[in-house]
XYZ file of C-alpha atoms in Angstrom:
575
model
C 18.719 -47.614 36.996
C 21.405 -44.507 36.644
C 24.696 -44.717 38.189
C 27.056 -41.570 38.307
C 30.583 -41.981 36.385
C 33.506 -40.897 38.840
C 36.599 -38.636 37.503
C 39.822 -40.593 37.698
C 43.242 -39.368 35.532
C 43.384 -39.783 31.896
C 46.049 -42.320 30.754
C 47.220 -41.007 27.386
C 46.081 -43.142 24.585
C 48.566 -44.317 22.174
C 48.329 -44.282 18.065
C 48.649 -47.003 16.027
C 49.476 -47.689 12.593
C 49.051 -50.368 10.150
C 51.939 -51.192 8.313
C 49.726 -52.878 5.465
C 47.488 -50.188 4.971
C 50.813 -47.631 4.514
C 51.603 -50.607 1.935
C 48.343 -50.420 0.253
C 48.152 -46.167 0.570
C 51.737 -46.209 -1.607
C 50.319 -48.490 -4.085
C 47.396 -46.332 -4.594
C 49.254 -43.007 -5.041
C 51.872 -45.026 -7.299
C 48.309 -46.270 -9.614
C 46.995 -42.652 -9.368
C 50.128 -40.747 -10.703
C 48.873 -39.245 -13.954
C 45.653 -38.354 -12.915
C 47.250 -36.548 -10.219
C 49.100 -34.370 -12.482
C 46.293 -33.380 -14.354
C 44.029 -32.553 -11.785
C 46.651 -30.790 -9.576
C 47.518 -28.846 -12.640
C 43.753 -27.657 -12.883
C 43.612 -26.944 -9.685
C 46.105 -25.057 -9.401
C 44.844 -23.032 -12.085
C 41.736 -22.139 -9.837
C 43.854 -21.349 -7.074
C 43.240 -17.952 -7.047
C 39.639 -17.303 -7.955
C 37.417 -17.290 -5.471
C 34.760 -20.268 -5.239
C 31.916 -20.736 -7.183
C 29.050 -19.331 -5.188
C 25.648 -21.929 -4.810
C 21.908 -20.015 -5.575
C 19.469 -21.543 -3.065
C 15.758 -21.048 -3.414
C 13.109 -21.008 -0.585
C 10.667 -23.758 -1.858
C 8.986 -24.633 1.613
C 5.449 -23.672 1.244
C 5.551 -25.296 -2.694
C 7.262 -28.408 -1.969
C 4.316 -29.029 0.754
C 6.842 -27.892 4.468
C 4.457 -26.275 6.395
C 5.703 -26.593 10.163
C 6.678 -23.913 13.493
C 8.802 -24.889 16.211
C 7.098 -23.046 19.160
C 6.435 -22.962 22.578
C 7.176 -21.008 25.826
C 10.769 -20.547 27.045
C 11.928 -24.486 27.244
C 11.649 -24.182 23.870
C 13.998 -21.351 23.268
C 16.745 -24.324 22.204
C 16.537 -26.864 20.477
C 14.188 -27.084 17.251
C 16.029 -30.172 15.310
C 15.651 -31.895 12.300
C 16.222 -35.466 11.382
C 16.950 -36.308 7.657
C 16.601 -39.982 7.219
C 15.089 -42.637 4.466
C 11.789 -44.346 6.548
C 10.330 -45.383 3.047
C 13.791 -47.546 1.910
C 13.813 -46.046 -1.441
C 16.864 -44.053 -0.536
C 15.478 -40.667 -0.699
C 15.896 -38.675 2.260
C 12.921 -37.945 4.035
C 12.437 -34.773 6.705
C 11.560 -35.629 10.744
C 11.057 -32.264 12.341
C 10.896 -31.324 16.286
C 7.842 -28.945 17.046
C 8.125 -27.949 20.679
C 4.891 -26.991 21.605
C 3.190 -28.455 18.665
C 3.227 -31.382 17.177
C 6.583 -33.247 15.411
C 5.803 -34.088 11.951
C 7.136 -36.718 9.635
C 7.603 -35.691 5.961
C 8.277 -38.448 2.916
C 10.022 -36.966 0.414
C 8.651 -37.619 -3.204
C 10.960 -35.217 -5.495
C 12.198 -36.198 -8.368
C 15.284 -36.150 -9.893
C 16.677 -32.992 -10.491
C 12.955 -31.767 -10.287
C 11.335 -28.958 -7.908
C 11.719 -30.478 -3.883
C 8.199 -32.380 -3.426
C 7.157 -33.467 0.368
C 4.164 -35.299 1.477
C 3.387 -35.094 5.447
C 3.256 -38.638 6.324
C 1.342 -40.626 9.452
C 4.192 -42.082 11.923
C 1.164 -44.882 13.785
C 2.313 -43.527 16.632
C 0.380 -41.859 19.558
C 0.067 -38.436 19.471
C 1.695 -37.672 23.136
C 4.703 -39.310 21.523
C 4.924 -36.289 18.849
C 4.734 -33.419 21.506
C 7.041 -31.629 23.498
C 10.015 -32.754 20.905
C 13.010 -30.968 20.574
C 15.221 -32.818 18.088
C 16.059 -35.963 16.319
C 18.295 -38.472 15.530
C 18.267 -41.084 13.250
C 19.721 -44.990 14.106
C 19.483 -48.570 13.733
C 19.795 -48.811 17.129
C 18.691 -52.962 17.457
C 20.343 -53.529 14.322
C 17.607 -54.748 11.679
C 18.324 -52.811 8.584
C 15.528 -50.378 9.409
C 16.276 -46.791 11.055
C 14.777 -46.054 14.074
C 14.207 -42.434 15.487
C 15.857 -41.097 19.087
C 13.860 -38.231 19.679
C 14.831 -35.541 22.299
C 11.922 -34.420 24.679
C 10.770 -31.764 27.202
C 9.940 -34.806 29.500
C 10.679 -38.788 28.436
C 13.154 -39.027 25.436
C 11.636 -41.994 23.396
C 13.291 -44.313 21.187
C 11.430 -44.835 18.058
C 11.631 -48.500 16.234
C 11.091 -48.156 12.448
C 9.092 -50.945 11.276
C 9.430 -49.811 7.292
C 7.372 -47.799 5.337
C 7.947 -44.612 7.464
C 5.693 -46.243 10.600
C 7.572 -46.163 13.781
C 6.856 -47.962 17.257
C 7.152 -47.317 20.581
C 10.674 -49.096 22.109
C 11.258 -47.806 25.674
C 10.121 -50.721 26.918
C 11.410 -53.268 24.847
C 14.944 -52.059 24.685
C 15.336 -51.341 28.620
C 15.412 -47.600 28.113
C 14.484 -45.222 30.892
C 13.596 -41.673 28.735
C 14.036 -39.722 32.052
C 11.852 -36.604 32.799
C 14.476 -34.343 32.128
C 15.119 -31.544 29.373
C 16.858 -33.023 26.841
C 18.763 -30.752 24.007
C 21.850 -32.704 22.506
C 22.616 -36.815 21.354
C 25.287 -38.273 20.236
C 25.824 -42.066 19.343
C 28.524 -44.517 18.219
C 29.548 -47.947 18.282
C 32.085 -48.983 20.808
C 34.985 -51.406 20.318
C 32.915 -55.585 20.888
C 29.899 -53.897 21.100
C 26.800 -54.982 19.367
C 24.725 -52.686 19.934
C 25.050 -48.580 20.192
C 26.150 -46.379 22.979
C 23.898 -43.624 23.177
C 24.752 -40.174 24.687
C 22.196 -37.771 26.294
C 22.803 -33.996 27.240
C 19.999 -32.136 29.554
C 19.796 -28.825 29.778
C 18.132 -26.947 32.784
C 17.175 -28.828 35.837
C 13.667 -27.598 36.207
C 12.775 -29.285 39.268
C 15.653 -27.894 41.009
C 15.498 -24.709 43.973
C 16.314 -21.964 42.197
C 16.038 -22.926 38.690
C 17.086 -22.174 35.857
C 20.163 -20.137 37.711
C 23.459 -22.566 38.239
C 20.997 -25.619 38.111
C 22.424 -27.911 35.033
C 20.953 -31.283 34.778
C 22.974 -34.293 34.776
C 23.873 -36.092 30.670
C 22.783 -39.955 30.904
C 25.159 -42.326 29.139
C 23.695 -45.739 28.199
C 25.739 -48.318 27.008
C 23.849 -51.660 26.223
C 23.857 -54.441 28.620
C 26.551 -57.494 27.133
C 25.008 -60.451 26.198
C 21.778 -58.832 25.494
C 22.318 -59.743 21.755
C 20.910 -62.904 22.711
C 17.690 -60.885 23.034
C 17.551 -60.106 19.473
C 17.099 -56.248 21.367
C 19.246 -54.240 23.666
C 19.063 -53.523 26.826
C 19.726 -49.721 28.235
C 18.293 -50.818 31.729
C 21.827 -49.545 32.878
C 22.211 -45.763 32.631
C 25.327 -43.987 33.998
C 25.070 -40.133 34.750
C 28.044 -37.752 33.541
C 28.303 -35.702 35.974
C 28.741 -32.682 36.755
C 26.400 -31.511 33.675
C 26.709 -27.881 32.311
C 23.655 -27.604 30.543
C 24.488 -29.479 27.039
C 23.330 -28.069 23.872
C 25.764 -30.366 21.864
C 27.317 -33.324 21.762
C 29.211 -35.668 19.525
C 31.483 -38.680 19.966
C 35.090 -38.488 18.091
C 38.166 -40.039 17.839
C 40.144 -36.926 18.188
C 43.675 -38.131 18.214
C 43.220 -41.257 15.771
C 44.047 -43.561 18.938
C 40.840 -45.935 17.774
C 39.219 -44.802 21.295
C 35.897 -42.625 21.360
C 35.794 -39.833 23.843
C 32.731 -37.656 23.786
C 32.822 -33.979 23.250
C 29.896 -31.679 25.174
C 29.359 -27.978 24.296
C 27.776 -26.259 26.989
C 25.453 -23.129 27.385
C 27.081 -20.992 30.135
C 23.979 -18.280 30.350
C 22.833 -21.337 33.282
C 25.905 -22.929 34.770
C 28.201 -21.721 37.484
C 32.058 -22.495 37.786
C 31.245 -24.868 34.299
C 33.078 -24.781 31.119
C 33.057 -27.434 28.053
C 33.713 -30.718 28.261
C 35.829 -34.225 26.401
C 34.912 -37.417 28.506
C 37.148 -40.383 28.012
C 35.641 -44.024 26.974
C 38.348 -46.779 28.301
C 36.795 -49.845 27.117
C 34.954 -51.797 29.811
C 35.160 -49.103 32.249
C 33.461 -45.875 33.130
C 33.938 -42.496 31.369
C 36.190 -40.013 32.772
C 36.352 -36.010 32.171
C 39.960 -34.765 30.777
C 41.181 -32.202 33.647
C 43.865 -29.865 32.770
C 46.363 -32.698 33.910
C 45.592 -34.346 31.329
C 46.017 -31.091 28.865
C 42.771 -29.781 28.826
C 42.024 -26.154 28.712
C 39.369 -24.350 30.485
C 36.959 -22.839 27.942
C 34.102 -21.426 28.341
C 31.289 -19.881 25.431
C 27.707 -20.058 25.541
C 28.192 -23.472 23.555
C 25.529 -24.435 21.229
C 26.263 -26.659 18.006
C 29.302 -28.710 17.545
C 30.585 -29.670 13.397
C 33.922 -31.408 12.844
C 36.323 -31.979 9.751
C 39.641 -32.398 8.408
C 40.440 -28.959 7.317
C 44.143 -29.358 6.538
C 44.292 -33.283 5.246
C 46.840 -34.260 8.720
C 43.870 -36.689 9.711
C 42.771 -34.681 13.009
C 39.503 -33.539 12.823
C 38.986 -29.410 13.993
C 36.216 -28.661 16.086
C 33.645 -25.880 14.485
C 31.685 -24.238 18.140
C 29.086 -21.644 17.570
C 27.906 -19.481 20.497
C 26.867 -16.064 20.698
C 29.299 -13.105 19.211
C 32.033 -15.720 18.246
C 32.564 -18.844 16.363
C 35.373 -20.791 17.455
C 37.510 -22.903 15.264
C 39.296 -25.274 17.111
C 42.740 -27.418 15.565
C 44.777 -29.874 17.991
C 48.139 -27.328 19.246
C 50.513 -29.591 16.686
C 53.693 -27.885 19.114
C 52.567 -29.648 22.056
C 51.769 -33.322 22.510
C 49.670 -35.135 19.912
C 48.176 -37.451 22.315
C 47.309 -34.679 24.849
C 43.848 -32.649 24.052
C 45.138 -29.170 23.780
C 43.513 -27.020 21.245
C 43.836 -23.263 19.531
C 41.185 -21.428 17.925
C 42.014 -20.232 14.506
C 38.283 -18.766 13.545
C 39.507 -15.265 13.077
C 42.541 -16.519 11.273
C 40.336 -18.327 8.769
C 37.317 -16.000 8.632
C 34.768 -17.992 10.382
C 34.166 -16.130 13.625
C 30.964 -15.172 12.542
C 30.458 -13.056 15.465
C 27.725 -10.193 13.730
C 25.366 -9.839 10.802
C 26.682 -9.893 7.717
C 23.375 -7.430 5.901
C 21.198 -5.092 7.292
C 21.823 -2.542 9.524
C 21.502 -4.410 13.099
C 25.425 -4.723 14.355
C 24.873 -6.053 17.248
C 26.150 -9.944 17.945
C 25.019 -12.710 16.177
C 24.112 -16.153 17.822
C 24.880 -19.564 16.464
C 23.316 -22.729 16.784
C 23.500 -25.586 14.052
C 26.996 -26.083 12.753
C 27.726 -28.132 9.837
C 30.665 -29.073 7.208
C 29.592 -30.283 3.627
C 30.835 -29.061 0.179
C 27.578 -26.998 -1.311
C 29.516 -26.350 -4.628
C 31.420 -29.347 -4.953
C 34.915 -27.606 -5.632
C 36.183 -30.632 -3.200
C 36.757 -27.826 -0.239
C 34.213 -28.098 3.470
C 32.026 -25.153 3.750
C 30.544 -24.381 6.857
C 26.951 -23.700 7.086
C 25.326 -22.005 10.573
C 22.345 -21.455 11.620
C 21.336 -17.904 13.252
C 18.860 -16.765 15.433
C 18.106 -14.171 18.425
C 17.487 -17.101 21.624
C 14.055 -14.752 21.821
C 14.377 -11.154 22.882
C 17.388 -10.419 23.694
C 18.025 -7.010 23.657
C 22.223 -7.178 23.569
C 22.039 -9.664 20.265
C 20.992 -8.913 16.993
C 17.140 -9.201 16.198
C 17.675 -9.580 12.119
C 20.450 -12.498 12.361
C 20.509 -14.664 8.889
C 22.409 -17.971 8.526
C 25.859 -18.303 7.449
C 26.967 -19.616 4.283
C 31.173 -19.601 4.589
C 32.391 -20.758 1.058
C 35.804 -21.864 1.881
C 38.348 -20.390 -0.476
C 41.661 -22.491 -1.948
C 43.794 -20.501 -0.015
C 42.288 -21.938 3.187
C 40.087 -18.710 3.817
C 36.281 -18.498 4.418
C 33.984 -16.269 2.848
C 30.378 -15.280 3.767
C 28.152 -15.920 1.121
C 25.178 -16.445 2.921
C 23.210 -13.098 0.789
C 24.479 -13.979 -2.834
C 23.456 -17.783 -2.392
C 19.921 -16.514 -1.232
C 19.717 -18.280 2.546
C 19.480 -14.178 4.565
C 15.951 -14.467 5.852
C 14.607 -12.162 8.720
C 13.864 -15.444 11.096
C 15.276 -17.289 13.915
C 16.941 -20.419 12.983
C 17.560 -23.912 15.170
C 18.241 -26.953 13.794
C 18.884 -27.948 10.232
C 20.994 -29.785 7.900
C 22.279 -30.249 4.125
C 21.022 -32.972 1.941
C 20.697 -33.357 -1.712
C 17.018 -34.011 -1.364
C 16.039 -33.997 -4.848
C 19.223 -36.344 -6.172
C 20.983 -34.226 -8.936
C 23.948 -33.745 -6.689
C 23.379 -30.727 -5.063
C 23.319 -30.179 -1.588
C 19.739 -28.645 -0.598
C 19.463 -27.122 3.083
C 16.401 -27.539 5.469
C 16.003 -25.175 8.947
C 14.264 -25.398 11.214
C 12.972 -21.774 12.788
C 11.485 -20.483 15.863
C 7.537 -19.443 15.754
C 8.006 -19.025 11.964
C 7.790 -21.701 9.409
C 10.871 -24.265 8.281
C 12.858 -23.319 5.266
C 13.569 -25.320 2.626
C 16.139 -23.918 0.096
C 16.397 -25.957 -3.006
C 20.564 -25.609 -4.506
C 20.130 -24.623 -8.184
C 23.616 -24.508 -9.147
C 26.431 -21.613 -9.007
C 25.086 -18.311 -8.451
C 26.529 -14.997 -10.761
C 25.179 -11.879 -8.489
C 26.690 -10.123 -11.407
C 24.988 -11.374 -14.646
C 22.105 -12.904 -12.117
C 22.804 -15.864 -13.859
C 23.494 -19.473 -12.424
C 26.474 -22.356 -13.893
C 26.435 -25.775 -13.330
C 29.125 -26.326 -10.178
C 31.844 -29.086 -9.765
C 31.299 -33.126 -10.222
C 30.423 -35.166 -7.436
C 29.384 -38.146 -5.613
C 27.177 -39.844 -2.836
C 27.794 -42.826 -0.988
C 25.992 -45.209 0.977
C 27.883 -47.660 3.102
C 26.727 -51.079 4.268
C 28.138 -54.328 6.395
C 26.178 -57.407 7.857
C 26.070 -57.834 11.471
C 25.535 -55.043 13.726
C 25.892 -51.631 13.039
C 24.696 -52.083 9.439
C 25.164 -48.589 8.503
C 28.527 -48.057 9.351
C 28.836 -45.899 12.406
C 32.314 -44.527 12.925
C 33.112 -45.756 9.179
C 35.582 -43.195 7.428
C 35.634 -42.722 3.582
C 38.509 -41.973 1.687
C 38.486 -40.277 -1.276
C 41.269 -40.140 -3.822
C 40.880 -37.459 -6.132
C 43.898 -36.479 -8.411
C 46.349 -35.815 -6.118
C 44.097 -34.948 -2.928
C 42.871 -37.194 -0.449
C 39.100 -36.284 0.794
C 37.708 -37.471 3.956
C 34.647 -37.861 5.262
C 32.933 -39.566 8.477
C 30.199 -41.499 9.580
C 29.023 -39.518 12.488
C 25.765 -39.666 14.651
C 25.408 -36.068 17.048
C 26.660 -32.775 16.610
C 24.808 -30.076 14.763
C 22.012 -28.616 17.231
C 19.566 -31.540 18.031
C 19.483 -32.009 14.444
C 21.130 -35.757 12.985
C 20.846 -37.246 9.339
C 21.481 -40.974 8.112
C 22.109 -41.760 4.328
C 24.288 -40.904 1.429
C 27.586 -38.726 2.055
C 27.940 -36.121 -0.264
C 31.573 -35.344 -1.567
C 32.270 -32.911 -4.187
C 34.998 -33.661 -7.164
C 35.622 -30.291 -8.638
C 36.849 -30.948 -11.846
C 37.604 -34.747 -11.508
C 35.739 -37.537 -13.484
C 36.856 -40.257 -11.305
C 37.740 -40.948 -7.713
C 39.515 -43.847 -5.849
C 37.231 -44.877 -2.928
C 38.794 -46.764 0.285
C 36.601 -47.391 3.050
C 38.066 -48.121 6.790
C 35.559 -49.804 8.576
C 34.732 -49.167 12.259
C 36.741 -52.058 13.110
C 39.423 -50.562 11.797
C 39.872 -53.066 8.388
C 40.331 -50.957 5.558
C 38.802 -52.393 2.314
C 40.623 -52.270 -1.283
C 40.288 -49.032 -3.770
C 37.349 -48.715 -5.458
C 37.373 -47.156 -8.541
C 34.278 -45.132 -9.682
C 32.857 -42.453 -11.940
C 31.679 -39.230 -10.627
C 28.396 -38.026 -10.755
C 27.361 -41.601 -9.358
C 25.250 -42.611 -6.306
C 27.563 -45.418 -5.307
C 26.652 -48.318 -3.015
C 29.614 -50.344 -0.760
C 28.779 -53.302 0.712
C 31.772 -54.807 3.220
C 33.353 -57.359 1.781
C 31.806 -56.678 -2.126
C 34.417 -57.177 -5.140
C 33.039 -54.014 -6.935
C 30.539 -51.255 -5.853
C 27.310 -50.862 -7.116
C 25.442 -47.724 -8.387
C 21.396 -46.628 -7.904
C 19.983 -44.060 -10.099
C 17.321 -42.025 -8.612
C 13.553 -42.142 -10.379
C 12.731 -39.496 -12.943
C-alpha cells in the first residue's frame, strides 16, 4: 500500500547541546595540549606547499574486473557500485549494477599491500534478480549482523538478505516490501529516532508509463518507514509505503542532519532535462508524522541544475555539513548562509570560490561542458584535508557536452583551495563514468577508487602512494587510520554514527552515511588520514546521540569500537 505525504509548514527545529559532552570536549583538548603544539607547528610548516599528489593505476582487467554497464536509453543513469564485506573477513568486496546485462558480485581476495585481486563470486540468487540493475546499496536492514543488498531496478527494486558467505536471498516478501515497477535511480537510508528498524528512501526517475513520456513526466520517490511493533517479527515490515510527491526525477538522494537539530530531513537532487516547473528538494522528518517539503517560507531557495550525485562534509570544522552537487557545466558547493538564520535552510554556493566548479575538461582539446555524476569526499593522500572525487561522463551523445570528459581528482589545498589533479594521479581515461566509490581495497591504507562506466569496462585504479610528475617518482603519503564501528541491538553498524577525530590540534569528522554518490553506497571501515600525526584521540557519538569516552590509538591501525567497550581493538589484514 502507498500513501502520498501532504506539504504542511516547516516548524523550525531547535539545537541542542549537551552540557557534559562540552565538559568532556574541554577535558580532551586540556589532555591533548602538547601534541597539539607539535603537530600544529608541522602543519603549519606545510601550509604553503601544495598537497602531495596520489599515483593511481588501472588494474581492472589484472585484478580479474571484467564488467559493462549497458543498455538502451533507461540506462543512460545510473550504473552504481556497492562496496561491502559479504564474506565477514572485513575486506571490501565489489557489487556492480549492469543495466542491460547482468549485476555481478565480486569477493575481493587482495592482499595486504599486494596488487588488487577479485574473484567473481555466485550470489544463489535467480538470474532475473541480477538484470535490469541500476545501483546498490549496502544495509543490515533486519538487523542480524549480516549486510543485505537494496538494489535499484528498471522494474521491482529488490531487497537482498545476506545470509553470509557472499549468498544473498530474496526478501520482498518477507519484509513487506512492495519493489514498485518504477525506474528507480537514487536511495538513501537511516535510522530514525525509536526506530528499530531502517527508513528507506527511494527516488524514480522517468514515469514511463505516463502520456507523453519522458517530457515533464517525473515519477513519484516512495518512502518506507517500517511498521512499529514489527520487531516482534524478528523482520520488518515496509507493507506501508508513503509517496513524496511531487517527484522531479531523482538521481540522488541522501538523508542529513543539516542543522545539528538531531532530526533527519532528506535531501533529493533532481535531473531537470525531464521535469517542468521542478527544482531540488529537503523534505522534513517530524517524528511520528509524515514528511513535509521546505517551501521558501520556511527559507528555502529555488534551485534548479540538472542534479545528479549528492557528497557532504565538514569543510570548515563549524559542524555543518556543505553539500557537494554535480550536474552538467557546474559543480555546486553548497555551505549553510551563516548571516541568516542557523535553523532556516538557506544555502550559498562557494564552488568557484574554492575551485571545484568543475564545469569543463581539464586535458585534451574538447572545451565543451563537462557532466558530473558520482560525488564523493575522502582524503586520497591522507594530509587530514577532504578531497573530492567526481565521476565524468557524456549522458550518451550529446552534442553540446564534451565527448572526452575524465573524472575529477580535486586535491584540496591547506589554504582551503581545490586543485585538479585528476591527470598527474593517473584517473583521465577517454570513457563515460557512473557510479563509483573510494575504498582501500587492498588494506595498506590507501584509498583505491572503483567506476563504474557506460558500454566500456569498470575501472579499478589501485593508489600507489604520492605521485612526483616531475622525477616520475612516487613517496609514501601521510599516516592514517580505518575504523569500523559496532553496537548490539538494532542498527548494528552504526547508521547516523559520527566519528571524531582528535588529531594535534584539529578535530576530524567523519559520518556514517547510507545514499548519496550516484546509485553507488559502501558499508565498512572509514578511512581518515593523519598527515603527520602518530596518534589520534577517537570519540564516537552514537546515533542516539550518547557520546562514548576518548579513545586513544596509534595510527596506521585498523581499529575496531564496540559501544560500550573499555578499549578498542585492532585487526590486521592477511599477508
Amino acid at each position: 500500500m502507498t500513501r502520498t505525504a501532504t506539504a504542511r509548514p516547516v516548524p523550525r527545529p531547535v539545537a541542542r547541546v549537551r552540557p557534559a559532552a562540552l565538559l568532556a570536549g574541554a577535558l580532551l583538548c586540556a589532555s591533548l595540549l602538547p601534541a597539539a603544539w607539535a603537530y600544529t607547528t608541522v602543519a603549519a610548516a606545510a601550509e604553503d606547499a601544495p598537497a602531495p599528489v596520489p599515483r593511481f593505476v588501472e588494474e581492472a582487467g589484472k585484478a580479474g574486473i571484467d564488467h559493462v554497464y549497458s543498455g538502451p536509453w533507461e540506462y543512460f543513469v545510473g550504473g552504481g557500485a556497492a562496496i561491502l564485506d559479504c564474506d565477514d573477513d572485513r575486506r571490501p568486496d565489489l557489487f556492480l549494477a549492469g543495466g542491460a546485462s547482468p549485476a555481478a558480485l565480486f569477493r575481493n581476495t587482495s592482499r595486504a599491500g599486494g596488487p588488487l585481486s577479485f574473484e567473481r563470486q555466485e550470489t544463489g540468487l535467480p538470474s532475473r534478480l541480477l538484470d535490469q540493475v541500476t545501483g546498490a546499496y549496502p544495509l543490515d536492514v533486519d538487523n542480524d549482523g549480516k549486510l543485505d543488498l537494496v538494489v535499484l531496478r528498471v522494474g521491482e527494486n529488490q531487497i537482498l538478505r545476506g545470509t553470509g558467505g557472499c549468498r544473498f536471498e530474496p526478501a520482498n516478501r518477507r519484509f513487506g516490501f512492495d519493489g514498485g515497477r518504477g525506474w528507480t535511480t537514487s536511495f538513501a537510508a537511516t535510522f530514525e529516532k525509536n526506530a528499530a528498524y531502517p527508513t528507506l528512501a527511494f527516488g524514480n526517475y522517468v514515469d514511463r508509463s505516463a502520456p507523453g513520456s519522458p517530457w515533464g513526466t517525473c515519477d513519484d520517490n516512495i518512502l518506507h518507514r517500517a511498521l512499529a511493533g514489527a520487531a516482534k517479527a524478528g523482520a520488518p515490515d515496509y507493507s506501508d509505503g508513503l509517496r513524496l510527491t511531487p517527484g522531479y526525477c531523482a538521481l540522488s538522494m541522501l538523508f542529513t542532519d543539516w542543522n545539528r537539530s538531531g532530526e533527519q530531513a532528506l535531501r533529493i537532487s533532481n535531473d531537470r532535462h525531464y521535469y517542468r516547473g521542478g527544482e531540488e528538494q529537503l523534505w522534513a522528518l517530524p517524528e511520528g508524522r509524515p514528511p513535509r517539503p521546505y517551501r521558501r517560507a520556511d527559507g528555502w531557495r529555488h534551485l534548479k541544475i540538472w542534479g545528479m550525485g549528492i557528497a557532504s562534509t565538514d569543510l570548515d570544522g563549524d559542524g555543518l555539513p556543505e553539500f557537494a552537487l554535480t550536474s552538467m557545466g557546474d559543480t555546486k558547493l553548497q555551505t549553510l548562509d551563516r548571516e541568516t538564520d542557523e535553523m532556516l535552510p538557506v544555502y550559498r554556493d562557494i564552488a568557484f570560490d574554492k575551485g571545484v566548479t568543475a564545469h569543463r575538461p581539464y586535458t585534451g582539446e574538447d572545451m565543451r561542458p563537462s557532466t558530473g555524476w558520482h560525488a564523493e569526499f575522502q582524503d586520497v593522500n591522507n594530509d587530514t584535508l577532504s578531497d573530492l572525487f567526481i565521476a565524468k561522463g557524456n549522458v550518451e551523445a550529446m552534442p553540446d557536452f564534451a565527448a572526452f570528459d575524465p573524472d575529477n581528482l580535486l586535491i584540496q589545498q591547506w589554504s582551503g583551495q581545490f586543485v585538479e589533479h585528476g591527470e598527474a594521479a593517473g584517473i583521465a581515461l577517454d570513457r563515460r563514468g557512473r557510479g563509483g566509490g573510494l575504498a582501500d581495497f587492498n588494506m595498506d591504507g590507501l584509498l583505491d577508487l572503483v567506476v563504474v562506466n557506460r558500454e566500456a569496462p569498470a575501472s579499478l585504479f589501485r593508489n600507489l602512494g604520492g605521485a612526483n610528475p616531475s622525477a616520475g617518482k612516487t613517496r609514501p603519503l601521510g599516516n592514517w587510520l580505518s575504523v569500523g564501528l559496532a553496537q548490539g541491538g538494532s542498527n548494528r553498524n552504526a547508521v547516523g554514527a559520527k566519528l571524531s577525530i582528535r588529531v594535534g590540534a584539529r578535530s576530524l569528522t567523519r559520518e556514517i552515511q547510507v545514499g548519496g554518490g550516484h546509485a553507488s553506497g559502501q558499508s565498512g571501515f572509514v578511512h581518515v588520514g593523519l598527515g603527520v600525526a602518530e596518534r589520534a584521540v577517537i570519540r564516537v557519538r552514537w546515533p542516539d546521540g550518547d557520546w562514548s569516552h576518548g579513545y586513544r590509538v596509534f595510527a596506521n591501525q585498523f581499529v575496531l569500537i564496540d559501544r560500550g567497550a573499555d578499549d578498542v581493538r585492532y585487526w590486521y589484514p592477511p599477508r
